[in-house]
Structures are given as structure tokens and as C-alpha cells.
N, CA, C and O of each residue as an XYZ file, in Angstrom:
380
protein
N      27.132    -74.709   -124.776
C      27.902    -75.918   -124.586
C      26.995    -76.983   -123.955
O      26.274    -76.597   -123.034
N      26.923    -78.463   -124.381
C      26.093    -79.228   -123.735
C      26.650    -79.709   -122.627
O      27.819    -79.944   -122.323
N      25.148    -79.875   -121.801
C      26.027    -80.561   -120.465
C      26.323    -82.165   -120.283
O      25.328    -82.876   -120.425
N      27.268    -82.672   -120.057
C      27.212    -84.217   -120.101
C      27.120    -84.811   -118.643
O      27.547    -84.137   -117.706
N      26.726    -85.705   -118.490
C      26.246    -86.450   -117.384
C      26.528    -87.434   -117.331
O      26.044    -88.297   -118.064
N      27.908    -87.780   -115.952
C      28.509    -89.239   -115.949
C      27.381    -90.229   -115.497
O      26.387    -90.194   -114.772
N      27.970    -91.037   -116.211
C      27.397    -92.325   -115.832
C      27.809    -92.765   -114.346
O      28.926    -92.588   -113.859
N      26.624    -93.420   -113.658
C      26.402    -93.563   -112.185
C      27.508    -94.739   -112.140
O      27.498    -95.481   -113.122
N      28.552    -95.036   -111.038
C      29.515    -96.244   -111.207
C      28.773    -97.679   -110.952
O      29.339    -98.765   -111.081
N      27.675    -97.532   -110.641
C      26.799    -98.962   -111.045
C      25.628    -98.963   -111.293
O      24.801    -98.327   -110.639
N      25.229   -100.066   -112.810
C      24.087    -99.777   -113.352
C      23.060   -100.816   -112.141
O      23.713   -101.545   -111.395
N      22.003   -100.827   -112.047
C      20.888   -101.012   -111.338
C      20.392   -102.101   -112.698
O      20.095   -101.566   -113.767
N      20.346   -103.253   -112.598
C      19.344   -104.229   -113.395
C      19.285   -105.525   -113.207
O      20.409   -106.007   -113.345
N      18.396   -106.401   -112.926
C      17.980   -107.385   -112.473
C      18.338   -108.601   -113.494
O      18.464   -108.177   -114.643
N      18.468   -109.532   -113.410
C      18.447   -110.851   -114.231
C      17.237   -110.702   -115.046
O      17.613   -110.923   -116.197
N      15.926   -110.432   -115.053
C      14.644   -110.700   -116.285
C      15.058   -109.291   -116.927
O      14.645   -109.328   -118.087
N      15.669   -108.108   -116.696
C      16.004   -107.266   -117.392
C      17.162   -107.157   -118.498
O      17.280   -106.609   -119.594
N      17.827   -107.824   -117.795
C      19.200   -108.065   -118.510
C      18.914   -109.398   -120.308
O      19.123   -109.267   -121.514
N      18.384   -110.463   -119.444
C      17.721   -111.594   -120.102
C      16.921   -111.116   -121.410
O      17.269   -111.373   -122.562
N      15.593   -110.249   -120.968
C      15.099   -109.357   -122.335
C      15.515   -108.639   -122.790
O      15.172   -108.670   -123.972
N      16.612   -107.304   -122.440
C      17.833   -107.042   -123.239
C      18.515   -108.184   -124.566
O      18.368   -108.167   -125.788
N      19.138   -108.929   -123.826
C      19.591   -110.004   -124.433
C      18.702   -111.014   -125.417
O      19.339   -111.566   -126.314
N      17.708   -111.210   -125.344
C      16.627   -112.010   -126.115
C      16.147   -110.865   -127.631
O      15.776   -111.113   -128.779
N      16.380   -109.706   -126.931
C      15.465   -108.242   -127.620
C      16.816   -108.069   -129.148
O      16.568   -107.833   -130.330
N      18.188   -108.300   -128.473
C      18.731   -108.138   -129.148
C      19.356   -109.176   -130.444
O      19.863   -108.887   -131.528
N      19.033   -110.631   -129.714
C      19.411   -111.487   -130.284
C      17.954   -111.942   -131.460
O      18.205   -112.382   -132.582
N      16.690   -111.774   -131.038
C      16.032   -111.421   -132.028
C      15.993   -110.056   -132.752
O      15.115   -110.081   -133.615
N      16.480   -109.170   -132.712
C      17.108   -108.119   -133.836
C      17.658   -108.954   -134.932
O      17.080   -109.087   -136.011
N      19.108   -109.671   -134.543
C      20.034   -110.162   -135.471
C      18.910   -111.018   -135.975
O      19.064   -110.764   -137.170
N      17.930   -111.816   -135.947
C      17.091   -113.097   -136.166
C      16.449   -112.506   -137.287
O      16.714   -112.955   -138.402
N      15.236   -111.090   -137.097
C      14.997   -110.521   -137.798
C      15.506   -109.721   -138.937
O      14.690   -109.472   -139.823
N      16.660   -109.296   -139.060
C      17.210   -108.874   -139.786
C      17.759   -109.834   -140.835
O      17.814   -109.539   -142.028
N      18.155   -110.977   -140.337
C      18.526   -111.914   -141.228
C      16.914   -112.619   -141.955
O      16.703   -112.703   -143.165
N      16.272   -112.906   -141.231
C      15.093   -113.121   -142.053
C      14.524   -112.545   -143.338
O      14.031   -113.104   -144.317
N      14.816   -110.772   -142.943
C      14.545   -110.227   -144.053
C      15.153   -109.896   -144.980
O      14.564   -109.294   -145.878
N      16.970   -110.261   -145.116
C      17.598   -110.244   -146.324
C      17.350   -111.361   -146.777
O      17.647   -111.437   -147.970
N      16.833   -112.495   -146.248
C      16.556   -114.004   -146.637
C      15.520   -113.499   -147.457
O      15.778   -113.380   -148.655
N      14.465   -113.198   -147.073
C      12.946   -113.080   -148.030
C      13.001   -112.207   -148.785
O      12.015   -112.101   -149.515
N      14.153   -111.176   -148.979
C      14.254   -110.394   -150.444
C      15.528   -110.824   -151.040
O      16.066   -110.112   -151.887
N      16.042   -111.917   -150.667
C      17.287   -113.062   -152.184
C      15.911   -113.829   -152.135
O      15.574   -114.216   -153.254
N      15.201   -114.087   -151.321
C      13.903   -115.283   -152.096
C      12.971   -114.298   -153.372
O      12.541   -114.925   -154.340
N      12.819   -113.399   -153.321
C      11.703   -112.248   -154.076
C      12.489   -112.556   -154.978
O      12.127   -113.527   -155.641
N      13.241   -112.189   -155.200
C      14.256   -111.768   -156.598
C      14.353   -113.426   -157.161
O      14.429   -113.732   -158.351
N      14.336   -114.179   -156.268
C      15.364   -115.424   -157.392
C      13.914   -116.304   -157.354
O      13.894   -117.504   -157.627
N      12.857   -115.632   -157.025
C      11.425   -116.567   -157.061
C      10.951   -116.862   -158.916
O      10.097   -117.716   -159.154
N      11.490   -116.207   -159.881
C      11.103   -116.183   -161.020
C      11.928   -117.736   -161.363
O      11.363   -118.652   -161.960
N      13.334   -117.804   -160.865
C      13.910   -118.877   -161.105
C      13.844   -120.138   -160.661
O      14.739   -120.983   -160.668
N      12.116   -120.275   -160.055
C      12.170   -121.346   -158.729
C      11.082   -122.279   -159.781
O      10.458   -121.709   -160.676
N      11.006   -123.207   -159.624
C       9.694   -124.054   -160.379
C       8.177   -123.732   -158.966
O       8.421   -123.167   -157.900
N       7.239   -124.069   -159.220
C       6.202   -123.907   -158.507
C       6.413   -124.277   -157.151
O       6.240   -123.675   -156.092
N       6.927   -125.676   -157.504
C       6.907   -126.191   -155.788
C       7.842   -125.389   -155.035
O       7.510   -124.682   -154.083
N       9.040   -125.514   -155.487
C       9.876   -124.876   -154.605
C       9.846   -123.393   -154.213
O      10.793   -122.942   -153.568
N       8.711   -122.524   -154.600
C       8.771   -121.268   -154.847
C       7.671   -121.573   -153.771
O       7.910   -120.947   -152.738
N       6.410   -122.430   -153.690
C       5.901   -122.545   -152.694
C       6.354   -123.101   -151.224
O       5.900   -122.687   -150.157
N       7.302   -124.081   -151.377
C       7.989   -124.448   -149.848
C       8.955   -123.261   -149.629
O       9.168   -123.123   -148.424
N       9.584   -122.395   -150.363
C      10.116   -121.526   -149.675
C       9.106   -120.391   -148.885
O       9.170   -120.017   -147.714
N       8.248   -120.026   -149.852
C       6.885   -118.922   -148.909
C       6.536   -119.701   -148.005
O       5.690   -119.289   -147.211
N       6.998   -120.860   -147.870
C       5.739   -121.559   -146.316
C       6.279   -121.788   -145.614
O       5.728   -122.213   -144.598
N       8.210   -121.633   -145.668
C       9.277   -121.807   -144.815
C       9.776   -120.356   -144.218
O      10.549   -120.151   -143.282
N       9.062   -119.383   -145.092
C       8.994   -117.841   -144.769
C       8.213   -117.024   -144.083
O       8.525   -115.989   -143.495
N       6.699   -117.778   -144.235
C       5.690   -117.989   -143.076
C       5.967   -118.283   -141.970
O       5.971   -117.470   -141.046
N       6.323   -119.818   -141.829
C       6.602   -120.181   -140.826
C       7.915   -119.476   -139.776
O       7.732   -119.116   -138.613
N       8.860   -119.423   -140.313
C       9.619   -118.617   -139.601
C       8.889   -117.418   -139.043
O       8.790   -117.316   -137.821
N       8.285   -116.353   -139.972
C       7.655   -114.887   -139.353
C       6.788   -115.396   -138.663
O       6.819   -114.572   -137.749
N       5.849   -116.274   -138.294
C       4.999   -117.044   -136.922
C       5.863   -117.210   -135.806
O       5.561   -116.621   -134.768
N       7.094   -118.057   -135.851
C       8.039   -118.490   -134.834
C       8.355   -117.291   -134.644
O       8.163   -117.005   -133.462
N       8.865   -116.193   -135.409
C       9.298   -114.571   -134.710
C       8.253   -114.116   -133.295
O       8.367   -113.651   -132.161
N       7.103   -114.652   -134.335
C       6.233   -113.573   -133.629
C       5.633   -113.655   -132.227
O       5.151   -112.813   -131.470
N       5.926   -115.540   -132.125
C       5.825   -115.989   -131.219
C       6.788   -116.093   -130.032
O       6.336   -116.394   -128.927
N       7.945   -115.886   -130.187
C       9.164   -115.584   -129.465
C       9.126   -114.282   -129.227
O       9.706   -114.123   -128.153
N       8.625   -112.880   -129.793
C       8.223   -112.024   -129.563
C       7.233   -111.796   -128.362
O       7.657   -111.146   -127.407
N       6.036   -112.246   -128.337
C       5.406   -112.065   -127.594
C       5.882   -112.670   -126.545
O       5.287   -112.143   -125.604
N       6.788   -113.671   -126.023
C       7.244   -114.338   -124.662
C       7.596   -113.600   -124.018
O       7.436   -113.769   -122.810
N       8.333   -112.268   -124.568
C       8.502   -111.508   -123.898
C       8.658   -109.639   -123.864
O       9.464   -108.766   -123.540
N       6.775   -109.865   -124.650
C       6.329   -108.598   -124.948
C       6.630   -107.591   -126.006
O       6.298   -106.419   -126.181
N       7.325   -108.392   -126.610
C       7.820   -107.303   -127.724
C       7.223   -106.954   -129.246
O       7.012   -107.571   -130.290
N       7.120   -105.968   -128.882
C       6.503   -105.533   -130.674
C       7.696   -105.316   -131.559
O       8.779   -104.834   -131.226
N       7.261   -105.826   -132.946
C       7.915   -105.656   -134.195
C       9.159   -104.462   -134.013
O      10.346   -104.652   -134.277
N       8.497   -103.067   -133.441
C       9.447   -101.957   -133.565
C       9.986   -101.924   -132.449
O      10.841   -101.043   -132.538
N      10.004   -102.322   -131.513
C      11.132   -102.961   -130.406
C      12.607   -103.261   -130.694
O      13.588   -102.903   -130.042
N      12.551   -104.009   -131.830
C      13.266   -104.853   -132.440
C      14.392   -103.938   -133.503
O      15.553   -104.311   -133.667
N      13.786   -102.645   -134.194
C      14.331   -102.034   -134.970
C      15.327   -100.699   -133.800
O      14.958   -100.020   -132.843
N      16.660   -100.844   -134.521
C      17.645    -99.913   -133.862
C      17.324    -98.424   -134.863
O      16.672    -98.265   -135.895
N      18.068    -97.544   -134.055
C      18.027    -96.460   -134.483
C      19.777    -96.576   -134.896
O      20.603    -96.967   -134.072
N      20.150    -96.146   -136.359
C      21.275    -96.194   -136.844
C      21.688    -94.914   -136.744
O      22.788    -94.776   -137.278
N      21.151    -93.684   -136.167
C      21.568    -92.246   -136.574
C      21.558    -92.131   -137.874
O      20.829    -92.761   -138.640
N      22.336    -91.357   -138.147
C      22.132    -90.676   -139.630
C      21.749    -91.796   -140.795
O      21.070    -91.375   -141.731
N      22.104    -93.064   -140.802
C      21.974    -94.122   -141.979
C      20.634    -94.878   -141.331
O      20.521    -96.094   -141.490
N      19.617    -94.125   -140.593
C      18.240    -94.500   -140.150
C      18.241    -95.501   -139.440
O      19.086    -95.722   -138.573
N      16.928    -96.511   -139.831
C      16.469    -97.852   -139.197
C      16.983    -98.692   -139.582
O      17.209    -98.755   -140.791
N      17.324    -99.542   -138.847
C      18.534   -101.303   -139.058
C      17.009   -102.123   -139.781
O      17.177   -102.853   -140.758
N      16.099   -101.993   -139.416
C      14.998   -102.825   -140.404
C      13.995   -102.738   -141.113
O      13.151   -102.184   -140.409
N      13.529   -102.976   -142.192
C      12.298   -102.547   -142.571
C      11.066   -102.824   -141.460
O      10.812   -103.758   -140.700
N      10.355   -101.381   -141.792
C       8.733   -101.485   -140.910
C       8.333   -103.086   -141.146
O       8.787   -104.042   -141.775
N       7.193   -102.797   -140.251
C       7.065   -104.724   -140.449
C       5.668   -104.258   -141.174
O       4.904   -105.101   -141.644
């Protein structure tokens, strides 16, 4: 039988802990949406004329720079970012 272990009646965490919690998670949702964005761009890129097939890759760039840079403010690597779903795996593709 496993043993379970209550939770202590108060958690211990500071404001910059709580804050990167909160930043960690709200770039999750950021990332995740980015990358259903850049695979409806893959697929519908055959239907794009040149230019626009190029301002979208450079608006897709630019965003994954701004990630990466909001990332590092507050230390976080790419797989930081990815949840563990249990049985239906990782919430994101590897980066």
C-alpha cells in the first residue's frame, strides 16, 4: 500500500518564487501557442506568394528570439517550459 504524505498547512514561498512560477507558466501557454501557429504556417506556406511566406518566417523568428529572451530573464531553458501530461506525454514539442 503506498504511503501518502499530507501536505504541510502552509506552503513556504517568497514573491521572486511565486513570480517565476507564474512567468514559467504563462510562457508555457506563449510557447505552445507559438507552435501550433508555426505548423498552420508549414502547411498553408505552399498557399502563400513569396513575400508573405517570407514575412511570416521573419514574424516566426522574431517571436522565437522574444521567447528566448524572456526566457533567459529568468533562467529558463526551453524544457522548463514543457509539462509532463502523464500518460498523453509532453504538452510541447522538444525545441
Amino acid at each position: 500500500m503506498a504511503e501518502f504524505r499530507a501536505l504541510p498547512e502552509r506552503l513556504h514561498s517568497d514573491a521572486e518564487s511565486i513570480e517565476r512560477d507564474l512567468f514559467r507558466l504563462v510562457l508555457t501557454v506563449v510557447e505552445l501557442v507559438r507552435q501550433l501557429m508555426e505548423r498552420q504556417a508549414i502547411r498553408r506556406m505552399d498557399a502563400l506568394d513569396d513575400e508573405r511566406a517570407e514575412a511570416l518566417g521573419t514574424a516566426l523568428m522574431r517571436l522565437s528570439d522574444a521567447m528566448a529572451e524572456l526566457r533567459g530573464r529568468y533562467g529558463l531553458r526551453p524544457e522548463d517550459l514543457n509539462l509532463d501530461l502523464g500518460p498523453f506525454g509532453l504538452l510541447l514539442d522538444p525545441p
